[in-house]
Amino acid sequence: MIAFVVRRVLASIGVMIAVGLIAFAMFRYVGDPINQMVGVETSVAERAQLREELGLNDPAIVQALRFLARAARFDFGVSYQFKQPVADLIGARMPATLELAFVASILSLAAGIPMGVYSALHRDSALSRLFQALSLIGISLPTFLTGILLITLFSVVLGWLPSFGRGDVVRLGPWWTTGFLTVSGLKSLVMPATTLALFQMTLIMRLVRAEMLEVLRADYIRFARARGLSESAIHFRHALKNTLVPVITIVGLQLGSIVAFSIITETVFAWPGMGQLFLQSIQNVDIPIMAAYLLFIAFMFVTINLVVDILYVSVDPRLRASLHGMHG
Amino acid sequence: MSRADVDLAKSGPPPPSLVARLRDNDLVASFLSSKTTAAAGLIALILIVAGLAAPLIAPTDPFNPAANFLMDSLTPPRFVAGGDPRFLLGTDDQGRDLWSAILYGLRISLMIGAFSVLLGGAIGVALGLIAGYAGGWIDSVVMRIADVQLTFPAILIALLLDGVAHALLQKSNREETAFLVLVVAIGLSFWVQYARTVRGSTLVEKNRDYVQAARLIGLSPARIVVRHILPNVMGPVLVIATINLAIAIITEATLSFLGVGLPATEPSLGTLIRIGQNYLFSGEWWIVAFPSLGLATLVLSVNLLGDWLRDALNPRLK
């Protein structure tokens, strides 16, 4: 078990270093950092001096190591377009994105699991067919179209919900602003969170349905029936419990993609989060922000993957046994 | 089909007619047995033909600024009060005929979708074959890269590649290269699935008797891989490609909607929706509504076809 954890941690660090080197290559070789930082009136001598000061004349390996060492301390340099430290810019926008992602995940679980269970237990009912049709539409509709549809209905036609921004936010401590505590903040959250949750919800629903159908065919379910247990005990205490293990894995892994997909949702709803910042940085070739965002997302994915892997092995005794078999 | 099958077919009774073969074909039978699938196939076919024939059937050329009706910008559709009989679906902010713009947009979406699927598929299948057949360090390197890329959503990879391409290319020729950049960015974000699938099947196939036999008669590895293994691992690739076509079309539309895809001078459906969103609150609903409808119909019909193909080719579900 310990050997497994150590190996997974080392592999994760390897991935992070690889992504870090890609980020470094982007920063150093895509465009000239000096040209991006200074104005046209800067003389050649001043440019050369700045180049020397920033260490851009050092061997590439030294520069790469320095970049990685700084990145490990969340120092990504200064944004070309905003002339502010990248870490501050990202930090200021992180609460907006994380709150959105959090609410969207909860929403997709709360709706997706019951829908999946229902459509597995009542395969041919009208409601199940409706859910199946909805899930196909959920997968086919691009995220931004869902958002526009919601805006058209609830902002343009009905005028119930605001179509952009985060509403009023409350500052909690130096690092966090929250929209959870004001009415306008909560109202602003409804549509972006729904949009972001829709795709995940369809995914969870399809997964729960498929897993549940698989589990219901298993021998221990038949045995439970033979023992005369009630249908609800079989469905919920035996079947659902075993269905949820793979579901939780996938949901964990999907957390990262919720944050990535928030780029689209944030653009549709002008939500002041990290995704919007990243998109602006792509449009304005602001490499330090692009590099930092890439590393941030990579870190999140790698951490989640690692935690899920380790949890999986510690929860599932069969996997543990096979590990022992493999490594003595 | 292996060589032995072909020989058997030759020595047997004469081959049945095309109609009979189509009737007996499982794929065709299952296609026609589902009304939804047949309808989706018909709609997809209509959209594809409309896109391909856009230069022939579109009333105006939306890429030619001189052909725009600037005086008539933001005209509502023909069937709405204030509409102009010249513009079936109205015009956008630059006086472009929306009907023509949608036809051309459909064409662009389909072309980028198809080319990026071809590119991603070609790279993925090639790497999967090489990794599976060669094994060893080549296999580990390819699969490690695949693992790393797989931890990121494809849309993020496409966005990053797009951003890097923007930075590398001159601002002046960004518009000319936008199409190519999109194809490469989307194609490269999709190769992993093909590579993993093909590698898996190759690992199985390479231990089969026919591969051993080919090796024994001294064929070169390249010939074995291309002529013998490749035809036997293509089934799942087709399914992935259909599903990826829908995803590629969505990705292109999303990138264009986010403003990093095709420029407003060369609008795809996503670009048109992006333009239209600015007019949602001022009442010009048609600019966003019709391109959205076109995009949703296209993706839905392609998805339905993909679902059907996956089920039809999956022997476990029969």
XYZ file of C-alpha atoms in Angstrom:
646
model
C 0.000 0.000 0.000
C 2.730 2.481 0.973
C 4.757 1.516 -2.068
C 1.687 2.149 -4.223
C 1.094 5.588 -2.699
C 4.747 6.564 -3.095
C 4.728 5.452 -6.720
C 1.556 7.409 -7.473
C 2.909 10.532 -5.751
C 6.150 10.309 -7.729
C 4.199 9.872 -10.974
C 2.092 12.927 -10.108
C 5.186 15.008 -9.435
C 6.536 13.835 -12.782
C 3.394 15.015 -14.546
C 3.575 18.385 -12.798
C 7.212 18.847 -13.847
C 6.331 17.947 -17.444
C 3.481 20.466 -17.483
C 5.767 22.988 -15.820
C 8.324 22.558 -18.606
C 5.587 23.052 -21.222
C 4.513 26.207 -19.396
C 8.138 27.364 -19.318
C 8.562 26.708 -23.034
C 5.432 28.753 -23.705
C 6.647 31.588 -21.529
C 10.167 31.677 -22.895
C 9.840 30.815 -26.580
C 6.367 31.915 -27.661
C 6.966 35.527 -28.521
C 9.681 37.590 -26.834
C 8.935 38.323 -23.155
C 10.973 41.548 -23.280
C 9.003 42.978 -26.205
C 5.798 42.258 -24.325
C 6.982 43.979 -21.153
C 8.405 47.244 -22.475
C 7.089 49.989 -24.717
C 8.383 50.889 -28.187
C 10.431 53.815 -26.834
C 12.701 51.561 -24.762
C 16.248 51.641 -26.137
C 18.221 48.596 -27.219
C 20.638 49.054 -24.295
C 17.799 49.166 -21.781
C 16.281 46.052 -23.317
C 19.612 44.254 -23.084
C 19.913 45.290 -19.452
C 16.417 44.065 -18.635
C 17.172 40.813 -20.438
C 20.259 40.341 -18.280
C 18.391 41.249 -15.076
C 15.602 38.784 -15.788
C 18.176 36.100 -16.472
C 16.999 35.523 -20.022
C 20.616 35.124 -21.160
C 21.273 32.203 -18.827
C 21.378 28.659 -20.214
C 17.918 27.283 -20.920
C 18.221 24.606 -18.229
C 18.998 27.225 -15.562
C 16.045 29.303 -16.691
C 13.748 26.295 -16.678
C 14.797 25.307 -13.151
C 14.341 28.876 -11.958
C 10.885 28.990 -13.555
C 9.877 25.745 -11.827
C 11.243 26.886 -8.475
C 9.294 30.143 -8.711
C 6.140 28.371 -9.871
C 6.335 26.117 -6.819
C 6.097 29.310 -4.726
C 3.172 30.625 -6.834
C 5.373 33.288 -8.409
C 4.456 33.498 -12.085
C 5.793 36.960 -12.835
C 3.843 39.968 -14.027
C 0.922 39.943 -16.461
C 1.719 41.644 -19.775
C -1.675 43.297 -20.099
C -2.488 44.236 -16.486
C 1.097 44.895 -15.262
C 0.226 43.171 -11.966
C 1.558 39.975 -10.393
C -0.214 37.000 -11.959
C -0.706 35.273 -8.597
C -2.694 38.278 -7.309
C -4.868 38.408 -10.431
C -5.686 34.715 -10.223
C -6.166 34.829 -6.456
C -8.687 37.648 -6.748
C -10.784 35.675 -9.229
C -10.476 32.237 -7.713
C -13.403 32.545 -5.221
C -15.865 33.359 -8.009
C -14.876 30.282 -10.029
C -14.694 27.916 -7.069
C -18.094 28.967 -5.719
C -19.616 28.472 -9.159
C -17.972 25.068 -9.580
C -19.029 23.989 -6.087
C -22.684 24.863 -6.570
C -22.689 23.267 -10.032
C -21.246 19.992 -8.698
C -23.799 19.790 -5.888
C -26.589 20.563 -8.324
C -25.481 17.919 -10.834
C -25.243 15.256 -8.109
C -28.563 16.170 -6.504
C -30.381 15.923 -9.821
C -28.306 13.332 -11.683
C -28.298 10.490 -9.122
C -32.083 10.351 -8.518
C -32.741 10.617 -12.265
C -30.306 7.799 -12.970
C -31.717 5.558 -10.233
C -35.266 6.166 -11.361
C -34.577 5.443 -15.004
C -32.730 2.247 -14.091
C -35.550 0.957 -11.861
C -38.353 1.945 -14.228
C -36.701 1.346 -17.557
C -39.715 1.712 -19.786
C -41.744 4.347 -17.984
C -42.591 7.590 -19.746
C -40.547 9.613 -17.276
C -37.449 7.502 -17.960
C -37.840 8.088 -21.681
C -38.135 11.793 -20.972
C -34.925 11.668 -18.921
C -33.151 9.795 -21.735
C -34.298 12.371 -24.262
C -33.228 15.207 -21.956
C -29.814 13.645 -21.491
C -29.302 13.390 -25.249
C -30.205 17.059 -25.586
C -27.953 17.883 -22.632
C -25.041 16.220 -24.395
C -25.847 17.711 -27.778
C -26.408 21.300 -26.685
C -23.110 23.141 -26.398
C -22.707 24.787 -22.972
C -22.868 28.273 -24.384
C -26.166 27.581 -26.138
C -27.728 26.374 -22.880
C -26.571 29.593 -21.266
C -27.997 31.764 -24.030
C -31.270 29.841 -23.883
C -31.541 30.454 -20.132
C -30.695 34.148 -20.544
C -33.333 34.509 -23.245
C -35.981 32.906 -21.064
C -35.217 34.212 -17.585
C -33.615 37.581 -18.299
C -35.010 38.811 -21.610
C -38.534 37.374 -21.574
C -39.346 36.974 -17.878
C -36.845 39.400 -16.380
C -36.423 37.315 -13.229
C -32.689 36.774 -13.065
C -29.657 38.934 -13.860
C -27.812 37.879 -17.027
C -24.289 38.915 -16.081
C -21.896 39.374 -13.179
C -21.829 38.056 -9.650
C -24.215 40.483 -7.949
C -23.186 41.998 -4.606
C -20.400 40.126 -2.893
C -19.330 40.088 0.738
C -15.649 40.104 1.634
C -14.605 37.339 4.025
C -11.020 37.818 5.128
C -8.265 39.022 2.818
C -8.563 36.219 0.250
C -12.202 35.431 -0.204
C -15.256 37.192 -1.549
C -18.554 35.366 -1.477
C -21.841 35.771 -3.309
C -23.619 33.328 -1.017
C -24.671 35.946 1.525
C -26.591 38.452 -0.591
C -29.868 38.074 -2.479
C -28.416 39.475 -5.695
C -25.403 37.198 -5.327
C -27.578 34.110 -5.024
C -29.832 35.214 -7.869
C -26.809 35.732 -10.102
C -25.576 32.253 -9.290
C -28.705 30.393 -10.450
C -28.264 30.465 -14.224
C -24.474 30.041 -14.471
C -24.558 27.136 -12.011
C -27.420 25.448 -13.878
C -25.636 25.859 -17.199
C -22.420 24.424 -15.842
C -24.229 21.582 -14.062
C -26.340 20.435 -17.016
C -23.634 18.542 -18.872
C -22.309 16.891 -15.700
C -25.830 16.017 -14.686
C -26.495 14.128 -17.913
C -23.182 12.339 -17.511
C -23.956 11.302 -13.921
C -27.452 10.238 -14.863
C -26.261 8.001 -17.707
C -23.518 6.558 -15.531
C -25.764 5.829 -12.539
C -28.328 4.229 -14.850
C -25.770 2.001 -16.560
C -24.062 0.979 -13.303
C -27.338 0.332 -11.565
C -28.596 -1.885 -14.415
C -25.336 -3.820 -14.229
C -25.522 -4.230 -10.447
C -29.185 -5.276 -10.483
C -28.184 -8.289 -12.585
C -25.596 -9.424 -10.037
C -25.953 -12.631 -8.034
C -26.061 -10.978 -4.629
C -29.126 -9.008 -5.702
C -30.841 -12.208 -6.745
C -29.824 -13.704 -3.417
C -31.203 -10.697 -1.563
C -34.502 -11.199 -3.371
C -34.453 -14.889 -2.437
C -33.978 -13.935 1.187
C -37.264 -12.025 0.891
C -35.913 -8.526 1.432
C -38.185 -5.678 0.449
C -37.672 -4.110 -2.969
C -36.654 -0.765 -1.496
C -34.053 -2.415 0.747
C -32.611 -4.233 -2.260
C -32.600 -1.144 -4.454
C -31.225 1.341 -2.020
C -29.254 -0.597 0.555
C -27.660 -3.105 -1.802
C -27.762 -1.825 -5.342
C -27.337 1.921 -4.977
C -24.531 1.565 -2.456
C -22.462 -0.479 -4.887
C -23.367 1.790 -7.763
C -22.017 4.841 -6.008
C -18.357 3.787 -5.837
C -17.597 4.263 -9.549
C -19.945 7.232 -9.654
C -18.001 9.020 -6.930
C -14.751 8.334 -8.776
C -16.053 9.843 -11.977
C -17.569 12.802 -10.159
C -14.256 13.430 -8.443
C -12.420 13.306 -11.750
C -15.030 15.564 -13.318
C -14.502 18.303 -10.701
C -11.500 19.445 -12.666
C -13.389 19.596 -15.918
C -16.133 21.613 -14.237
C -13.532 24.245 -13.463
C -12.229 24.055 -17.045
C -15.711 24.231 -18.570
C -16.425 27.264 -16.409
C -14.361 29.171 -19.008
C -17.386 28.970 -21.306
C -20.020 29.617 -18.656
C -18.078 32.573 -17.303
C -17.893 34.092 -20.774
C -21.621 33.717 -21.421
C -22.584 35.238 -18.073
C -19.675 37.704 -17.737
C -18.818 35.938 -14.476
C -15.659 37.526 -13.045
C -13.712 34.296 -12.496
C -10.441 32.667 -13.528
C -11.837 31.288 -16.764
C -12.613 34.758 -18.045
C -9.120 35.879 -17.100
C -7.632 32.933 -18.969
C -9.675 33.669 -22.067
C -8.609 37.327 -22.014
C -5.008 36.190 -21.690
C -5.384 33.999 -24.798
C -6.892 36.839 -26.787
C -4.157 39.244 -25.694
C -1.271 36.728 -25.804
C -0.638 37.263 -22.092
C 1.664 34.274 -21.667
C 2.356 34.546 -17.887
C -1.357 34.190 -17.130
C -1.741 31.356 -19.635
C 1.213 29.507 -18.103
C -0.040 30.035 -14.556
C -3.569 28.919 -15.387
C -2.231 25.823 -17.133
C -0.200 24.929 -14.056
C -3.113 25.646 -11.747
C -5.477 23.368 -13.687
C -2.788 20.683 -13.963
C -2.185 20.823 -10.237
C -5.864 20.448 -9.550
C -6.291 17.515 -11.942
C -3.205 15.727 -10.681
C -4.212 16.172 -7.039
C -7.751 14.949 -7.641
C -6.485 11.979 -9.665
C -4.074 11.080 -6.919
C -6.649 11.336 -4.140
C -9.192 9.311 -6.122
C -6.627 6.612 -6.922
C -5.566 6.253 -3.304
C -9.140 6.351 -2.016
C -10.120 3.730 -4.531
C -7.464 1.308 -3.393
C -8.174 1.905 0.275
C -11.927 1.468 -0.199
C -11.940 -1.548 -2.516
C -10.417 -4.618 -0.847
C -10.124 -6.481 -4.174
C -7.731 -3.858 -5.564
C -5.688 -4.013 -2.376
C -5.401 -7.752 -2.686
C -4.251 -7.541 -6.307
C -1.599 -4.986 -5.305
C -0.286 -7.370 -2.669
C -0.287 -10.148 -5.182
C 1.723 -8.040 -7.593
C 4.340 -6.764 -5.214
C 4.583 -9.554 -2.703
C -12.093 -9.745 -44.104
C -9.208 -12.173 -44.144
C -7.822 -13.738 -47.269
C -9.417 -17.126 -46.537
C -12.882 -15.528 -46.474
C -12.332 -13.942 -49.841
C -11.319 -17.276 -51.361
C -14.381 -18.972 -49.913
C -16.620 -16.257 -51.309
C -15.073 -16.695 -54.748
C -15.592 -20.428 -54.848
C -19.190 -20.244 -53.537
C -22.384 -19.299 -55.387
C -22.416 -15.969 -57.308
C -22.554 -12.889 -55.030
C -26.073 -11.563 -54.315
C -27.238 -8.312 -55.873
C -26.578 -4.975 -54.187
C -30.178 -4.617 -53.016
C -30.182 -8.070 -51.480
C -26.867 -7.414 -49.799
C -28.167 -4.146 -48.351
C -31.312 -5.897 -47.102
C -29.294 -8.590 -45.380
C -26.744 -6.186 -43.950
C -27.132 -5.862 -40.166
C -26.072 -2.233 -40.160
C -28.585 -1.178 -42.792
C -31.347 -3.227 -41.191
C -30.835 -1.710 -37.763
C -30.570 1.724 -39.350
C -33.964 1.441 -41.000
C -35.627 -0.297 -38.048
C -35.364 2.781 -35.836
C -37.444 5.740 -36.979
C -35.413 8.165 -34.862
C -32.168 7.005 -36.397
C -33.503 7.116 -39.920
C -34.851 10.623 -39.330
C -31.544 11.727 -37.789
C -29.676 10.271 -40.746
C -31.923 12.091 -43.184
C -31.531 15.411 -41.343
C -27.766 14.996 -41.098
C -27.662 14.223 -44.820
C -29.713 17.324 -45.658
C -27.479 19.509 -43.492
C -24.320 18.059 -45.033
C -25.604 18.566 -48.565
C -26.781 22.097 -47.702
C -23.357 22.897 -46.268
C -21.459 21.455 -49.212
C -23.712 23.174 -51.719
C -23.692 26.506 -49.864
C -21.971 28.427 -52.692
C -24.648 27.177 -55.101
C -27.785 27.721 -53.041
C -26.913 30.748 -50.882
C -28.412 33.971 -52.281
C -25.339 36.059 -51.352
C -21.689 35.501 -50.447
C -21.307 36.365 -46.750
C -17.486 36.381 -47.003
C -17.530 39.212 -49.511
C -17.971 42.499 -47.626
C -18.975 44.230 -50.869
C -22.015 41.962 -51.122
C -23.312 43.035 -47.705
C -26.350 45.238 -47.407
C -25.043 47.726 -44.857
C -28.106 49.934 -45.293
C -30.303 46.966 -44.405
C -28.419 45.755 -41.348
C -30.515 44.204 -38.558
C -33.525 43.598 -40.827
C -35.932 41.067 -39.267
C -36.788 37.780 -41.029
C -39.143 37.822 -44.019
C -42.091 36.337 -42.141
C -42.008 38.926 -39.335
C -43.463 42.453 -39.451
C -40.828 44.790 -40.923
C -39.120 41.950 -42.772
C -37.655 42.288 -46.231
C -38.558 39.716 -48.912
C -34.902 39.598 -49.968
C -33.764 38.236 -46.590
C -35.431 34.969 -45.604
C -34.022 34.941 -42.061
C -33.190 38.640 -41.776
C -29.741 40.256 -41.658
C -27.060 40.665 -39.008
C -25.297 43.809 -37.768
C -23.180 44.083 -40.921
C -26.111 43.653 -43.262
C -25.205 40.061 -44.082
C -28.046 37.856 -45.260
C -28.412 35.490 -42.311
C -29.675 32.558 -44.401
C -26.543 32.678 -46.574
C -24.327 33.150 -43.532
C -25.849 30.089 -41.866
C -25.367 27.942 -44.975
C -21.725 28.974 -45.189
C -21.371 28.608 -41.427
C -22.703 25.068 -41.644
C -20.145 24.377 -44.358
C -17.293 25.700 -42.203
C -18.460 23.819 -39.100
C -18.695 20.552 -41.032
C -15.355 21.055 -42.776
C -13.485 21.870 -39.582
C -15.220 18.984 -37.853
C -14.348 16.507 -40.600
C -10.751 17.660 -41.085
C -9.978 17.709 -37.376
C -11.468 14.239 -36.920
C -9.358 13.010 -39.845
C -6.231 14.633 -38.426
C -6.806 13.422 -34.863
C -7.771 9.984 -36.145
C -4.732 9.680 -38.403
C -2.323 10.698 -35.648
C -4.049 8.554 -33.038
C -4.357 5.440 -35.190
C -0.731 5.711 -36.367
C 0.631 6.195 -32.846
C -1.621 3.474 -31.463
C -0.441 0.982 -34.101
C 3.213 1.840 -33.578
C 2.947 1.769 -29.778
C 1.009 -1.483 -29.747
C 3.158 -3.293 -32.292
C 6.584 -2.032 -31.264
C 6.012 -2.099 -27.502
C 8.984 -1.266 -25.289
C 10.027 2.311 -24.671
C 8.116 3.688 -27.682
C 4.932 2.306 -26.164
C 5.684 3.783 -22.733
C 6.500 7.226 -24.122
C 3.363 7.442 -26.293
C 1.098 6.168 -23.546
C 2.616 8.469 -20.914
C 1.958 11.479 -23.155
C -1.564 10.182 -23.713
C -2.113 9.819 -19.963
C -0.978 13.369 -19.296
C -3.121 14.804 -22.072
C -6.111 12.764 -20.974
C -6.119 14.455 -17.586
C -7.125 17.690 -19.332
C -10.470 18.239 -21.079
C -10.109 18.458 -24.865
C -11.577 21.955 -24.980
C -8.806 23.216 -22.698
C -6.092 21.643 -24.859
C -7.679 23.176 -27.952
C -7.835 26.590 -26.236
C -4.175 26.389 -25.230
C -2.997 25.281 -28.675
C -5.080 28.057 -30.162
C -3.519 30.579 -27.786
C 0.012 29.432 -28.564
C -0.712 29.555 -32.300
C -2.046 33.099 -31.918
C 1.123 34.119 -30.162
C 3.375 32.514 -32.777
C 1.549 33.879 -35.819
C 1.579 37.443 -36.971
C -1.535 39.442 -36.175
C -1.961 40.328 -39.844
C -2.416 36.787 -41.133
C -4.398 35.494 -38.167
C -7.594 35.604 -40.187
C -6.177 33.547 -43.057
C -4.735 30.952 -40.719
C -7.742 30.748 -38.368
C -9.202 27.763 -40.215
C -5.959 25.792 -40.167
C -5.234 26.682 -36.538
C -8.663 25.417 -35.506
C -8.274 22.125 -37.384
C -4.862 21.492 -35.843
C -5.907 22.565 -32.335
C -9.066 20.434 -32.312
C -7.401 17.515 -34.096
C -4.498 17.390 -31.662
C -6.838 17.525 -28.680
C -8.577 14.316 -29.831
C -5.854 11.840 -30.836
C -5.577 10.119 -27.449
C -8.834 8.152 -27.611
C -7.928 6.655 -30.985
C -4.408 5.838 -29.866
C -5.537 4.036 -26.728
C -8.228 2.047 -28.499
C -6.038 1.059 -31.451
C -3.118 0.173 -29.192
C -5.372 -2.126 -27.177
C -6.678 -3.949 -30.253
C -3.189 -4.105 -31.774
C -1.845 -5.824 -28.662
C -4.502 -8.500 -29.144
C -4.154 -8.801 -32.921
C -0.386 -9.052 -33.025
C -0.474 -12.433 -31.279
C -3.014 -13.865 -33.703
C -1.998 -16.618 -36.109
C -2.313 -14.528 -39.249
C 0.196 -11.996 -37.934
C 2.573 -14.762 -36.894
C 2.200 -16.249 -40.366
C 2.907 -12.909 -42.023
C 5.997 -12.552 -39.864
C 7.156 -16.055 -40.758
C 7.036 -15.405 -44.495
C 9.294 -12.434 -43.845
C 7.032 -9.420 -44.407
C 8.362 -6.127 -43.106
C 6.820 -4.790 -39.852
C 5.445 -1.761 -41.696
C 3.636 -3.991 -44.180
C 2.272 -6.243 -41.442
C 0.957 -3.275 -39.476
C -0.615 -1.454 -42.412
C -1.919 -4.329 -44.521
C -2.793 -6.912 -41.866
C -3.399 -5.337 -38.476
C -4.876 -1.978 -39.487
C -7.970 -3.395 -41.280
C -8.767 -5.473 -38.209
C -8.643 -2.634 -35.695
C -10.667 -0.078 -37.682
C -14.147 -0.982 -36.338
C -14.030 0.895 -33.032
C -12.178 3.756 -34.735
C -15.250 4.456 -36.864
C -17.449 4.709 -33.791
C -15.041 7.051 -32.026
C -14.819 9.148 -35.183
C -18.599 9.628 -35.400
C -18.862 10.592 -31.760
C -15.840 12.860 -32.142
C -17.365 14.572 -35.168
C -20.141 15.898 -32.938
C -17.641 16.905 -30.254
C -15.373 18.561 -32.833
C -18.280 20.583 -34.206
C -19.207 21.664 -30.664
C -15.578 22.521 -29.906
C -15.230 24.635 -33.035
C -18.488 26.451 -32.288
C -17.392 26.998 -28.686
C -13.971 28.373 -29.643
C -15.562 30.681 -32.212
C -18.165 31.736 -29.664
C -15.402 32.512 -27.149
C -13.801 34.750 -29.762
C -10.666 32.678 -30.389
C -11.986 30.746 -33.393
C -13.082 32.080 -36.742
C -13.235 35.875 -37.176
C -16.422 37.814 -37.894
C -15.375 38.230 -41.535
C -15.549 34.465 -42.045
C -18.284 33.456 -39.643
C -18.941 29.908 -38.508
C -22.142 29.110 -36.609
C -20.360 29.839 -33.327
C -19.187 33.245 -34.545
C -22.726 34.138 -35.642
C -24.083 33.160 -32.211
C -21.384 35.277 -30.585
C -22.467 38.276 -32.683
C -26.117 37.537 -31.985
C -25.677 37.408 -28.226
C -24.898 41.144 -28.250
C -28.342 41.809 -29.702
C -30.344 39.596 -27.342
C -31.525 42.479 -25.176
C -32.199 44.929 -28.005
C -34.772 42.645 -29.622
C -32.873 41.361 -32.678
C -33.477 37.768 -31.623
C -33.098 36.212 -35.070
C -29.317 36.709 -35.241
C -28.803 34.324 -32.320
C -31.857 32.103 -32.798
C -31.343 30.678 -36.297
C -27.630 29.869 -36.081
C -28.279 28.250 -32.672
C -31.075 26.174 -34.136
C -28.836 25.099 -37.014
C -25.996 24.138 -34.694
C -28.209 22.235 -32.263
C -29.898 20.293 -35.077
C -26.558 19.416 -36.641
C -25.005 18.177 -33.405
C -28.116 16.306 -32.301
C -28.462 14.417 -35.585
C -24.766 13.523 -35.685
C -24.970 12.362 -32.045
C -27.987 10.165 -32.766
C -26.119 8.594 -35.669
C -23.112 8.001 -33.426
C -25.255 6.377 -30.735
C -26.819 4.082 -33.277
C -23.493 3.140 -34.847
C -22.039 2.356 -31.422
C -24.941 0.086 -30.520
C -25.069 -1.524 -33.956
C -21.365 -2.370 -33.975
C -21.310 -3.568 -30.377
C -21.884 -7.341 -30.449
C -22.579 -7.414 -26.699
C -25.804 -5.477 -27.134
C -27.255 -7.737 -29.825
